[in-house]
Amino acid sequence: MVGKSQIKFIKSLHQKKYRNEHQLFVAEGKKMVQELLNSDFEVYQIYSTDLNFVESLKNIAELVKADDLKRISNLTTPNGYLGILSIPKPKKIIFDDWVVALDTINDPGNLGTIIRLCDWFGIKNIVCSPNTVDCYNPKVLQATMGSIARVQITYLDISDFLKSVEIPIYGAFMDGVSVNKINFPKKGILLLGNEANGISDDISQVITEKITIHQFGEISTESLNVATATAILLHEIRR
Amino acid sequence: MVGKSQIKFIKSLHQKKYRNEHQLFVAEGKKMVQELLNSDFEVYQIYSTDLNFVESLKNIAELVKADDLKRISNLTTPNGYLGILSIPKPKKIIFDDWVVALDTINDPGNLGTIIRLCDWFGIKNIVCSPNTVDCYNPKVLQATMGSIARVQITYLDISDFLKSVEIPIYGAFMDGVSVNKINFPKKGILLLGNEANGISDDISQVITEKITIHQFGEISTESLNVATATAILLHEIRR
C-alpha cells in the first residue's frame, strides 16, 4: 500500500519545482522503466502491479494494487509500472561527435521527439537553454519512448556555451545555405531555435553557418516543425 | 448572435460522424481560415470577432462576440476566427509526381505533421486507408498549420489502390534498403504504416522496394516516429 504522504510526495514530482527540489523524477511504462533500470540512472523506488517484475528487482520495487498506482500516476490509464529515479548530475560534455543545442524549445512533444531522434542517430549529448521545457516533464519522457536513458541532457547558458566551444556551429534558419550543399564535418554543434521565433538574435551571432532545409512547395510560408527539421538535419549530418 | 440550434449544429461537426453526414468541417485560427479562403475549399460560413476581417468578407462572414465564439469553438481558448467549410469531393489523382500513402495512421498529430511536410516538399496528393484518422479532425487540422488548404487527401482502399498503380511503391520498413543507397525516380508512391504495427502484411506484398532510414544509435530498439520518418524520406526523395 502507498501511504498518503507518499502519494503526495510522488505526485509533487510531476511538477518541475519539486523535481528540482528533490532531484528526482517519475517515469512510467514498462519499457521506459526497464530502459532506465538498464542505464546509469540511479533508482530511488519502483512501483508496479506486476508480481514477476517486482520479484526480479528484489529490494528496489514494491508491489502495489492498480488503485494505488492510479493514485500516484500522471497517466489517465496507468500501465502498471512507475519508477522514481534520481536526476543525474551534469557530466562533462565530450566533443568527439556532434552535439545538439536547443534554444527555448517549449513543446514537450518536440523535445521528447528530438531526444528520441538523437538516440536513433547516436548523438550522445543535448544542451538546452534554461528556458527550454524540462526533459523530466512527464510528456517529454513519454515522447522519448525510453531514449532518455541513452542521451545526456544538460541545461546551461547556451550563449556562453557556444562562445566557449571550438567546433563549428550550424544553426537552422529559414534563409541559410541548403543542407544538400553542405559537407558536414565529423563533429560540430547543431543548433535549433524556438518553435515560433527561431534562434534568438544574440545567439545567432556566434553561429559558423546558417543552414536551411530546401522547400519544394510553392506557396507555403509556414516553417517546418522543429522536430521534423531536426530529423532531416541529423540524417544529413550522418549521411 | 449564434442561436442554440446553430451552436448544436456547429459543435456536432467536431465529430467525424456529423462531418460525414453534412460534408462540412470546422477550421479555426486566423491563418488557417485565411489559407482556406485562398484555396479551392468552398466556404459555408465564417464566424469572427474581428470586425475588419468580417467586413472584408462581405456576405460569408458573421461578426460574433467572444462568448459566442467560445460556445461553438473546439478550443479551450478560441482565437477569434472559425470557419465552416465543405469537405471537397474526391478528385482524380494525377500520377505526375510522388504520392504519399498512409496505412492506418492513428495519431492526429502525426497525420497533421505529415500533411504539413507534404506541403513543404510540394507533394500534392496523400491517400489514406479508411481507418486512418480523419483529416478534418480538429487536432489534425491544427497540426497542419494551414497546409490542408494545399494538399489533396483521399480516403480509399489502400490495397486496391496500390495494386492499380503503375509507378513504383516504396514502403518504409525497419529491415529495408538504406535510403542513402537509393536513387529515387521522378515519381512513385511513398507508403508509411501504422505507428505501432507498421505496414500491414497484405499491403506489404505489393511493394516494389522496402526502404529504411539508417540507424546510428547502438542499442536503441524503438523505431522512428512516423512523422519524423516521413520528413527524412521526403527530403531524400526530393534531394
CSV table of C-alpha atoms in Angstrom, one decimal:
chain,number,residue,atom,x,y,z
A,1,MET,CA,0.0,0.0,0.0
A,2,VAL,CA,1.1,3.5,-0.7
A,3,GLY,CA,0.6,5.9,2.2
A,4,LYS,CA,-0.9,9.4,1.9
A,5,SER,CA,2.3,11.3,2.4
A,6,GLN,CA,4.0,9.1,-0.1
A,7,ILE,CA,1.2,9.8,-2.6
A,8,LYS,CA,1.6,13.5,-2.1
A,9,PHE,CA,5.3,13.3,-2.4
A,10,ILE,CA,5.2,11.3,-5.7
A,11,LYS,CA,2.5,13.5,-7.2
A,12,SER,CA,4.6,16.5,-6.3
A,13,LEU,CA,7.3,15.2,-8.6
A,14,HIS,CA,5.0,15.7,-11.6
A,15,GLN,CA,5.9,19.4,-11.2
A,16,LYS,CA,9.3,20.8,-12.1
A,17,LYS,CA,9.7,22.8,-8.9
A,18,TYR,CA,9.5,19.7,-6.7
A,19,ARG,CA,11.6,17.6,-9.2
A,20,ASN,CA,14.4,20.2,-8.8
A,21,GLU,CA,14.0,20.4,-5.0
A,22,HIS,CA,14.3,16.6,-4.6
A,23,GLN,CA,16.4,15.9,-7.7
A,24,LEU,CA,14.0,13.1,-8.5
A,25,PHE,CA,11.7,12.4,-11.4
A,26,VAL,CA,8.9,9.9,-12.2
A,27,ALA,CA,9.0,7.7,-15.3
A,28,GLU,CA,6.1,5.4,-16.3
A,29,GLY,CA,5.6,2.4,-18.5
A,30,LYS,CA,7.3,-1.0,-18.6
A,31,LYS,CA,9.7,-0.2,-21.5
A,32,MET,CA,10.6,3.2,-20.1
A,33,VAL,CA,11.2,1.8,-16.5
A,34,GLN,CA,13.2,-1.1,-17.9
A,35,GLU,CA,15.4,1.0,-20.1
A,36,LEU,CA,16.2,3.3,-17.2
A,37,LEU,CA,17.0,0.3,-15.0
A,38,ASN,CA,19.4,-0.8,-17.6
A,39,SER,CA,21.1,2.6,-17.7
A,40,ASP,CA,23.3,4.7,-15.4
A,41,PHE,CA,20.3,6.3,-13.8
A,42,GLU,CA,20.1,5.8,-10.0
A,43,VAL,CA,16.8,4.2,-8.9
A,44,TYR,CA,15.0,5.6,-5.9
A,45,GLN,CA,11.9,3.4,-5.9
A,46,ILE,CA,9.8,1.3,-8.4
A,47,TYR,CA,6.1,0.6,-8.0
A,48,SER,CA,4.4,-2.0,-10.1
A,49,THR,CA,1.3,-4.2,-10.3
A,50,ASP,CA,3.4,-6.9,-12.0
A,51,LEU,CA,4.5,-9.5,-9.4
A,52,ASN,CA,7.2,-11.1,-11.5
A,53,PHE,CA,8.7,-7.8,-12.3
A,54,VAL,CA,8.8,-6.7,-8.7
A,55,GLU,CA,10.3,-10.1,-7.6
A,56,SER,CA,13.0,-9.8,-10.2
A,57,LEU,CA,14.0,-6.4,-8.8
A,58,LYS,CA,14.2,-7.5,-5.1
A,59,ASN,CA,14.6,-4.6,-2.8
A,60,ILE,CA,14.0,-1.6,-5.0
A,61,ALA,CA,10.5,-2.4,-6.2
A,62,GLU,CA,7.2,-2.5,-4.4
A,63,LEU,CA,4.1,-4.4,-5.5
A,64,VAL,CA,1.1,-2.2,-5.5
A,65,LYS,CA,-2.6,-2.6,-6.4
A,66,ALA,CA,-3.9,-0.9,-9.6
A,67,ASP,CA,-5.9,1.6,-7.5
A,68,ASP,CA,-2.8,2.6,-5.6
A,69,LEU,CA,-0.8,3.0,-8.8
A,70,LYS,CA,-3.6,5.2,-10.2
A,71,ARG,CA,-3.2,7.5,-7.1
A,72,ILE,CA,0.5,8.2,-7.9
A,73,SER,CA,0.4,8.1,-11.7
A,74,ASN,CA,0.3,11.0,-14.0
A,75,LEU,CA,-1.5,9.0,-16.7
A,76,THR,CA,-5.2,8.7,-17.1
A,77,THR,CA,-4.8,5.0,-17.6
A,78,PRO,CA,-1.6,3.9,-15.7
A,79,ASN,CA,0.1,0.9,-17.3
A,80,GLY,CA,1.5,-1.0,-14.3
A,81,TYR,CA,5.0,0.4,-14.0
A,82,LEU,CA,6.1,3.6,-12.2
A,83,GLY,CA,9.7,4.4,-11.3
A,84,ILE,CA,11.2,7.2,-9.3
A,85,LEU,CA,14.8,8.0,-10.3
A,86,SER,CA,17.5,10.5,-9.5
A,87,ILE,CA,18.1,13.3,-11.9
A,88,PRO,CA,21.7,12.7,-12.9
A,89,LYS,CA,24.4,15.2,-12.0
A,90,PRO,CA,25.7,17.1,-15.1
A,91,LYS,CA,28.7,15.4,-16.6
A,92,LYS,CA,31.4,16.9,-18.7
A,93,ILE,CA,30.4,17.1,-22.4
A,94,ILE,CA,33.0,15.4,-24.6
A,95,PHE,CA,33.2,17.0,-28.1
A,96,ASP,CA,34.2,13.9,-30.0
A,97,ASP,CA,31.0,13.8,-32.0
A,98,TRP,CA,28.0,16.1,-32.8
A,99,VAL,CA,26.1,17.8,-30.1
A,100,VAL,CA,22.5,19.1,-30.4
A,101,ALA,CA,21.9,22.5,-28.9
A,102,LEU,CA,18.3,23.7,-28.2
A,103,ASP,CA,17.3,27.4,-27.7
A,104,THR,CA,14.0,27.8,-26.0
A,105,ILE,CA,12.1,24.7,-27.1
A,106,ASN,CA,8.7,25.0,-25.4
A,107,ASP,CA,6.7,22.0,-26.6
A,108,PRO,CA,7.2,18.8,-24.5
A,109,GLY,CA,6.4,16.6,-27.6
A,110,ASN,CA,9.0,18.3,-29.6
A,111,LEU,CA,11.7,17.9,-27.0
A,112,GLY,CA,10.8,14.3,-26.5
A,113,THR,CA,10.9,13.6,-30.2
A,114,ILE,CA,14.3,15.4,-30.5
A,115,ILE,CA,15.7,13.2,-27.7
A,116,ARG,CA,14.4,10.1,-29.5
A,117,LEU,CA,16.0,11.3,-32.7
A,118,CYS,CA,19.3,11.9,-31.1
A,119,ASP,CA,19.2,8.3,-29.7
A,120,TRP,CA,18.4,7.0,-33.2
A,121,PHE,CA,21.3,8.9,-34.8
A,122,GLY,CA,23.7,8.1,-32.0
A,123,ILE,CA,24.0,11.7,-30.6
A,124,LYS,CA,25.1,11.4,-27.0
A,125,ASN,CA,24.7,15.0,-25.9
A,126,ILE,CA,21.9,17.6,-26.0
A,127,VAL,CA,22.4,21.0,-24.4
A,128,CYS,CA,19.3,23.1,-23.7
A,129,SER,CA,18.8,26.8,-22.7
A,130,PRO,CA,17.5,27.0,-19.2
A,131,ASN,CA,14.0,28.1,-20.5
A,132,THR,CA,13.7,25.0,-22.7
A,133,VAL,CA,10.9,22.7,-21.3
A,134,ASP,CA,12.2,20.3,-18.6
A,135,CYS,CA,13.3,17.0,-20.0
A,136,TYR,CA,11.9,15.2,-16.9
A,137,ASN,CA,8.4,16.6,-17.6
A,138,PRO,CA,6.1,13.6,-18.0
A,139,LYS,CA,5.0,14.5,-21.5
A,140,VAL,CA,8.6,14.8,-22.6
A,141,LEU,CA,9.6,11.5,-21.1
A,142,GLN,CA,6.6,9.8,-22.8
A,143,ALA,CA,7.6,11.2,-26.2
A,144,THR,CA,11.2,10.0,-25.8
A,145,MET,CA,10.0,6.3,-25.7
A,146,GLY,CA,12.8,5.4,-23.4
A,147,SER,CA,15.5,7.2,-25.3
A,148,ILE,CA,16.1,9.5,-22.3
A,149,ALA,CA,18.1,6.6,-20.8
A,150,ARG,CA,20.8,6.9,-23.5
A,151,VAL,CA,21.1,10.7,-24.2
A,152,GLN,CA,22.7,13.1,-21.8
A,153,ILE,CA,20.8,16.4,-21.4
A,154,THR,CA,22.4,19.4,-19.9
A,155,TYR,CA,20.7,22.7,-19.2
A,156,LEU,CA,23.1,25.7,-19.4
A,157,ASP,CA,23.6,29.2,-20.7
A,158,ILE,CA,23.5,28.4,-24.5
A,159,SER,CA,25.2,31.7,-25.4
A,160,ASP,CA,28.2,31.2,-23.1
A,161,PHE,CA,28.4,27.6,-24.1
A,162,LEU,CA,28.5,28.4,-27.8
A,163,LYS,CA,31.1,31.1,-27.3
A,164,SER,CA,33.3,28.6,-25.4
A,165,VAL,CA,33.3,25.7,-27.9
A,166,GLU,CA,35.9,25.2,-30.6
A,167,ILE,CA,34.0,23.2,-33.1
A,168,PRO,CA,31.8,24.7,-35.8
A,169,ILE,CA,28.2,25.7,-35.0
A,170,TYR,CA,25.4,25.1,-37.6
A,171,GLY,CA,22.2,26.9,-36.9
A,172,ALA,CA,18.8,26.0,-38.5
A,173,PHE,CA,17.4,29.1,-40.2
A,174,MET,CA,14.8,29.9,-42.9
A,175,ASP,CA,17.4,31.7,-45.0
A,176,GLY,CA,20.6,29.7,-44.8
A,177,VAL,CA,22.6,27.5,-47.1
A,178,SER,CA,20.7,24.4,-48.3
A,179,VAL,CA,21.8,21.3,-46.3
A,180,ASN,CA,22.1,19.5,-49.6
A,181,LYS,CA,25.1,21.6,-50.5
A,182,ILE,CA,27.0,21.2,-47.2
A,183,ASN,CA,29.6,18.6,-46.4
A,184,PHE,CA,29.3,18.3,-42.6
A,185,PRO,CA,32.4,17.8,-40.6
A,186,LYS,CA,32.9,14.8,-38.2
A,187,LYS,CA,32.0,16.9,-35.2
A,188,GLY,CA,30.0,20.1,-34.7
A,189,ILE,CA,27.1,21.7,-32.9
A,190,LEU,CA,23.6,21.6,-34.5
A,191,LEU,CA,21.6,24.5,-33.0
A,192,LEU,CA,17.8,24.7,-33.2
A,193,GLY,CA,15.6,27.5,-32.1
A,194,ASN,CA,12.2,28.2,-30.7
A,195,GLU,CA,9.0,26.8,-32.4
A,196,ALA,CA,7.7,30.3,-33.2
A,197,ASN,CA,10.6,32.6,-33.1
A,198,GLY,CA,13.6,30.6,-34.2
A,199,ILE,CA,17.1,31.1,-32.8
A,200,SER,CA,17.4,34.3,-30.8
A,201,ASP,CA,19.4,37.3,-32.1
A,202,ASP,CA,22.3,37.2,-29.6
A,203,ILE,CA,22.9,33.5,-30.2
A,204,SER,CA,22.7,34.0,-34.0
A,205,GLN,CA,25.9,36.0,-33.8
A,206,VAL,CA,28.1,33.1,-32.8
A,207,ILE,CA,27.0,30.7,-35.5
A,208,THR,CA,29.5,29.4,-38.0
A,209,GLU,CA,27.0,28.6,-40.7
A,210,LYS,CA,23.3,29.2,-41.2
A,211,ILE,CA,21.6,26.1,-42.8
A,212,THR,CA,18.2,25.5,-44.3
A,213,ILE,CA,16.1,22.6,-45.5
A,214,HIS,CA,15.2,23.2,-49.1
A,215,GLN,CA,11.5,23.8,-49.6
A,216,PHE,CA,9.7,22.5,-52.7
A,217,GLY,CA,6.1,23.6,-52.0
A,218,GLU,CA,5.1,26.7,-54.0
A,219,ILE,CA,3.2,29.0,-51.7
A,220,SER,CA,3.6,27.5,-48.3
A,221,THR,CA,5.0,30.0,-45.8
A,222,GLU,CA,5.0,28.1,-42.6
A,223,SER,CA,8.3,26.7,-41.5
A,224,LEU,CA,8.9,23.0,-40.7
A,225,ASN,CA,8.1,21.8,-37.2
A,226,VAL,CA,11.3,21.8,-35.2
A,227,ALA,CA,11.3,18.1,-34.5
A,228,THR,CA,10.9,17.2,-38.2
A,229,ALA,CA,13.6,19.7,-39.1
A,230,THR,CA,15.9,18.0,-36.6
A,231,ALA,CA,15.1,14.6,-38.1
A,232,ILE,CA,16.2,15.8,-41.6
A,233,LEU,CA,19.3,17.7,-40.3
A,234,LEU,CA,20.6,14.8,-38.2
A,235,HIS,CA,20.0,12.4,-41.2
A,236,GLU,CA,22.1,14.8,-43.4
A,237,ILE,CA,24.8,15.1,-40.8
A,238,ARG,CA,25.1,11.3,-40.5
A,239,ARG,CA,24.8,10.7,-44.2
B,1,MET,CA,-25.6,36.2,-32.1
B,2,VAL,CA,-25.3,32.5,-32.7
B,3,GLY,CA,-28.6,30.7,-31.9
B,4,LYS,CA,-28.9,27.5,-29.9
B,5,SER,CA,-29.6,25.2,-32.8
B,6,GLN,CA,-26.7,26.7,-34.7
B,7,ILE,CA,-24.4,26.1,-31.7
B,8,LYS,CA,-25.5,22.5,-31.6
B,9,PHE,CA,-25.0,22.1,-35.3
B,10,ILE,CA,-21.5,23.6,-35.3
B,11,LYS,CA,-20.4,21.6,-32.3
B,12,SER,CA,-21.7,18.4,-33.9
B,13,LEU,CA,-19.1,19.0,-36.7
B,14,HIS,CA,-16.3,18.4,-34.2
B,15,GLN,CA,-17.3,14.7,-34.6
B,16,LYS,CA,-16.5,12.7,-37.6
B,17,LYS,CA,-20.0,11.1,-37.9
B,18,TYR,CA,-21.6,14.5,-38.3
B,19,ARG,CA,-18.9,15.9,-40.6
B,20,ASN,CA,-19.6,13.0,-42.9
B,21,GLU,CA,-23.3,13.4,-42.7
B,22,HIS,CA,-23.2,17.1,-43.6
B,23,GLN,CA,-20.0,17.0,-45.6
B,24,LEU,CA,-18.8,20.0,-43.6
B,25,PHE,CA,-15.9,20.7,-41.3
B,26,VAL,CA,-14.7,23.4,-38.8
B,27,ALA,CA,-11.4,25.1,-39.1
B,28,GLU,CA,-10.1,27.6,-36.5
B,29,GLY,CA,-7.5,30.3,-36.3
B,30,LYS,CA,-6.8,33.3,-38.5
B,31,LYS,CA,-4.0,31.8,-40.6
B,32,MET,CA,-5.9,28.6,-41.1
B,33,VAL,CA,-9.2,30.3,-42.1
B,34,GLN,CA,-7.4,32.7,-44.4
B,35,GLU,CA,-5.5,29.9,-46.2
B,36,LEU,CA,-8.7,28.0,-46.7
B,37,LEU,CA,-10.4,31.2,-48.1
B,38,ASN,CA,-7.5,31.5,-50.6
B,39,SER,CA,-7.9,27.9,-51.7
B,40,ASP,CA,-10.4,25.8,-53.7
B,41,PHE,CA,-12.4,25.0,-50.5
B,42,GLU,CA,-16.0,26.0,-50.6
B,43,VAL,CA,-16.9,28.2,-47.6
B,44,TYR,CA,-20.2,27.6,-45.8
B,45,GLN,CA,-19.9,30.2,-43.1
B,46,ILE,CA,-17.3,32.2,-41.2
B,47,TYR,CA,-17.6,33.5,-37.7
B,48,SER,CA,-15.2,36.0,-36.3
B,49,THR,CA,-14.7,38.6,-33.5
B,50,ASP,CA,-12.6,40.7,-35.9
B,51,LEU,CA,-14.8,43.4,-37.5
B,52,ASN,CA,-12.3,44.3,-40.2
B,53,PHE,CA,-12.0,40.7,-41.2
B,54,VAL,CA,-15.8,40.2,-41.3
B,55,GLU,CA,-16.3,43.4,-43.4
B,56,SER,CA,-13.6,42.3,-45.9
B,57,LEU,CA,-15.6,39.1,-46.5
B,58,LYS,CA,-19.0,40.6,-47.0
B,59,ASN,CA,-21.7,38.0,-47.1
B,60,ILE,CA,-20.0,34.9,-45.9
B,61,ALA,CA,-18.8,36.1,-42.5
B,62,GLU,CA,-20.7,36.9,-39.3
B,63,LEU,CA,-19.4,39.1,-36.5
B,64,VAL,CA,-19.8,37.4,-33.2
B,65,LYS,CA,-18.9,38.2,-29.6
B,66,ALA,CA,-16.0,36.3,-27.9
B,67,ASP,CA,-18.6,34.5,-25.7
B,68,ASP,CA,-20.5,33.3,-28.7
B,69,LEU,CA,-17.3,32.1,-30.4
B,70,LYS,CA,-16.4,30.2,-27.3
B,71,ARG,CA,-19.7,28.3,-27.5
B,72,ILE,CA,-19.0,27.0,-31.0
B,73,SER,CA,-15.3,26.5,-30.7
B,74,ASN,CA,-13.4,23.3,-30.1
B,75,LEU,CA,-10.5,25.2,-28.5
B,76,THR,CA,-10.1,26.0,-24.8
B,77,THR,CA,-9.0,29.5,-25.8
B,78,PRO,CA,-10.7,30.3,-29.1
B,79,ASN,CA,-8.6,32.7,-31.2
B,80,GLY,CA,-11.3,34.8,-33.0
B,81,TYR,CA,-11.7,33.0,-36.3
B,82,LEU,CA,-13.9,30.0,-37.0
B,83,GLY,CA,-14.8,28.7,-40.5
B,84,ILE,CA,-17.2,26.1,-41.6
B,85,LEU,CA,-16.2,24.7,-45.0
B,86,SER,CA,-17.3,21.9,-47.3
B,87,ILE,CA,-15.4,18.7,-47.4
B,88,PRO,CA,-14.1,18.6,-51.0
B,89,LYS,CA,-15.3,15.9,-53.4
B,90,PRO,CA,-12.6,13.4,-54.2
B,91,LYS,CA,-10.7,14.4,-57.4
B,92,LYS,CA,-8.8,12.2,-59.7
B,93,ILE,CA,-5.2,11.6,-58.6
B,94,ILE,CA,-2.7,12.6,-61.2
B,95,PHE,CA,0.5,10.5,-61.1
B,96,ASP,CA,2.9,13.1,-62.4
B,97,ASP,CA,4.8,13.3,-59.1
B,98,TRP,CA,5.2,11.4,-55.8
B,99,VAL,CA,2.1,10.4,-53.8
B,100,VAL,CA,2.2,9.7,-50.1
B,101,ALA,CA,0.1,6.6,-49.0
B,102,LEU,CA,-0.8,6.1,-45.3
B,103,ASP,CA,-1.8,2.8,-43.9
B,104,THR,CA,-3.7,3.1,-40.6
B,105,ILE,CA,-2.2,6.3,-39.1
B,106,ASN,CA,-4.0,6.8,-35.8
B,107,ASP,CA,-2.4,9.8,-34.2
B,108,PRO,CA,-3.9,13.2,-35.2
B,109,GLY,CA,-0.7,15.0,-34.6
B,110,ASN,CA,1.2,12.6,-36.9
B,111,LEU,CA,-1.3,13.0,-39.7
B,112,GLY,CA,-1.3,16.8,-39.4
B,113,THR,CA,2.5,16.9,-39.4
B,114,ILE,CA,2.7,14.6,-42.5
B,115,ILE,CA,0.2,16.9,-44.3
B,116,ARG,CA,2.4,19.9,-43.4
B,117,LEU,CA,5.5,18.0,-44.6
B,118,CYS,CA,3.9,17.1,-47.9
B,119,ASP,CA,3.1,20.8,-48.4
B,120,TRP,CA,6.7,21.8,-47.7
B,121,PHE,CA,8.0,19.2,-50.1
B,122,GLY,CA,5.5,20.0,-52.8
B,123,ILE,CA,3.6,16.7,-52.7
B,124,LYS,CA,0.1,17.3,-53.9
B,125,ASN,CA,-1.6,14.0,-53.0
B,126,ILE,CA,-2.0,11.9,-49.9
B,127,VAL,CA,-4.1,8.7,-50.0
B,128,CYS,CA,-5.2,7.2,-46.7
B,129,SER,CA,-6.6,3.9,-45.7
B,130,PRO,CA,-10.2,4.3,-44.4
B,131,ASN,CA,-9.2,3.6,-40.9
B,132,THR,CA,-6.6,6.4,-40.8
B,133,VAL,CA,-7.6,9.3,-38.6
B,134,ASP,CA,-9.9,11.8,-40.3
B,135,CYS,CA,-8.0,14.7,-41.8
B,136,TYR,CA,-10.8,17.1,-40.8
B,137,ASN,CA,-10.4,16.1,-37.1
B,138,PRO,CA,-9.7,19.4,-35.2
B,139,LYS,CA,-6.4,18.2,-33.9
B,140,VAL,CA,-5.2,17.1,-37.3
B,141,LEU,CA,-6.2,20.5,-38.8
B,142,GLN,CA,-4.3,22.3,-36.1
B,143,ALA,CA,-1.2,20.3,-36.7
B,144,THR,CA,-1.3,21.0,-40.5
B,145,MET,CA,-0.8,24.8,-39.7
B,146,GLY,CA,-3.0,25.6,-42.8
B,147,SER,CA,-1.3,23.1,-45.2
B,148,ILE,CA,-4.6,21.2,-45.5
B,149,ALA,CA,-5.5,24.0,-48.0
B,150,ARG,CA,-2.8,22.9,-50.4
B,151,VAL,CA,-2.7,19.1,-50.2
B,152,GLN,CA,-5.4,16.8,-51.6
B,153,ILE,CA,-6.3,13.9,-49.2
B,154,THR,CA,-8.2,10.9,-50.4
B,155,TYR,CA,-9.5,8.0,-48.3
B,156,LEU,CA,-9.6,4.8,-50.2
B,157,ASP,CA,-8.9,1.1,-50.1
B,158,ILE,CA,-5.1,1.3,-50.0
B,159,SER,CA,-4.6,-2.3,-51.1
B,160,ASP,CA,-6.8,-1.9,-54.2
B,161,PHE,CA,-5.2,1.4,-54.9
B,162,LEU,CA,-1.6,0.1,-54.8
B,163,LYS,CA,-2.5,-2.8,-57.0
B,164,SER,CA,-3.9,-0.5,-59.6
B,165,VAL,CA,-1.0,2.0,-59.9
B,166,GLU,CA,1.8,1.6,-62.4
B,167,ILE,CA,4.5,3.6,-60.6
B,168,PRO,CA,7.0,2.1,-58.1
B,169,ILE,CA,5.9,1.7,-54.5
B,170,TYR,CA,8.5,2.4,-51.7
B,171,GLY,CA,7.4,1.2,-48.3
B,172,ALA,CA,9.1,2.3,-45.0
B,173,PHE,CA,10.2,-0.8,-43.0
B,174,MET,CA,12.7,-1.5,-40.3
B,175,ASP,CA,14.6,-4.0,-42.5
B,176,GLY,CA,14.7,-2.5,-45.9
B,177,VAL,CA,17.4,-1.0,-48.1
B,178,SER,CA,19.0,2.2,-46.7
B,179,VAL,CA,17.5,5.3,-48.3
B,180,ASN,CA,21.1,6.6,-48.6
B,181,LYS,CA,21.7,3.9,-51.3
B,182,ILE,CA,18.6,4.5,-53.4
B,183,ASN,CA,18.2,6.7,-56.4
B,184,PHE,CA,14.6,7.6,-56.2
B,185,PRO,CA,12.7,8.0,-59.6
B,186,LYS,CA,10.8,11.2,-60.5
B,187,LYS,CA,7.5,9.7,-59.5
B,188,GLY,CA,6.5,7.0,-57.1
B,189,ILE,CA,4.4,6.1,-54.0
B,190,LEU,CA,5.9,6.5,-50.6
B,191,LEU,CA,3.9,4.2,-48.2
B,192,LEU,CA,4.0,4.6,-44.4
B,193,GLY,CA,2.4,2.3,-41.9
B,194,ASN,CA,0.8,2.4,-38.5
B,195,GLU,CA,2.7,3.9,-35.5
B,196,ALA,CA,2.8,0.6,-33.6
B,197,ASN,CA,2.5,-2.1,-36.2
B,198,GLY,CA,4.0,-0.7,-39.4
B,199,ILE,CA,2.6,-1.6,-42.9
B,200,SER,CA,0.1,-4.4,-42.8
B,201,ASP,CA,1.0,-7.8,-44.3
B,202,ASP,CA,-1.4,-7.9,-47.2
B,203,ILE,CA,-0.2,-4.5,-48.3
B,204,SER,CA,3.5,-5.4,-47.9
B,205,GLN,CA,3.1,-7.8,-50.8
B,206,VAL,CA,2.5,-5.1,-53.5
B,207,ILE,CA,5.6,-3.1,-52.5
B,208,THR,CA,8.3,-2.5,-55.1
B,209,GLU,CA,11.1,-1.8,-52.6
B,210,LYS,CA,11.4,-1.9,-48.8
B,211,ILE,CA,13.3,1.2,-47.6
B,212,THR,CA,14.8,2.0,-44.2
B,213,ILE,CA,16.4,5.0,-42.5
B,214,HIS,CA,19.8,4.1,-41.3
B,215,GLN,CA,20.2,3.9,-37.5
B,216,PHE,CA,23.4,5.1,-35.8
B,217,GLY,CA,22.5,4.6,-32.1
B,218,GLU,CA,23.9,1.5,-30.6
B,219,ILE,CA,21.2,-0.2,-28.5
B,220,SER,CA,18.1,1.8,-29.3
B,221,THR,CA,15.3,-0.6,-30.4
B,222,GLU,CA,12.4,1.8,-30.9
B,223,SER,CA,11.6,2.8,-34.5
B,224,LEU,CA,11.4,6.4,-35.5
B,225,ASN,CA,8.2,8.3,-35.1
B,226,VAL,CA,6.2,8.0,-38.4
B,227,ALA,CA,6.1,11.8,-38.9
B,228,THR,CA,9.9,12.2,-38.5
B,229,ALA,CA,10.5,9.2,-40.7
B,230,THR,CA,8.3,10.9,-43.4
B,231,ALA,CA,10.3,14.0,-43.0
B,232,ILE,CA,13.6,12.2,-43.8
B,233,LEU,CA,12.1,10.1,-46.6
B,234,LEU,CA,10.5,13.1,-48.4
B,235,HIS,CA,13.8,15.0,-48.0
B,236,GLU,CA,15.7,12.1,-49.6
B,237,ILE,CA,13.1,11.8,-52.4
B,238,ARG,CA,13.4,15.4,-53.3
B,239,ARG,CA,17.2,15.5,-52.8
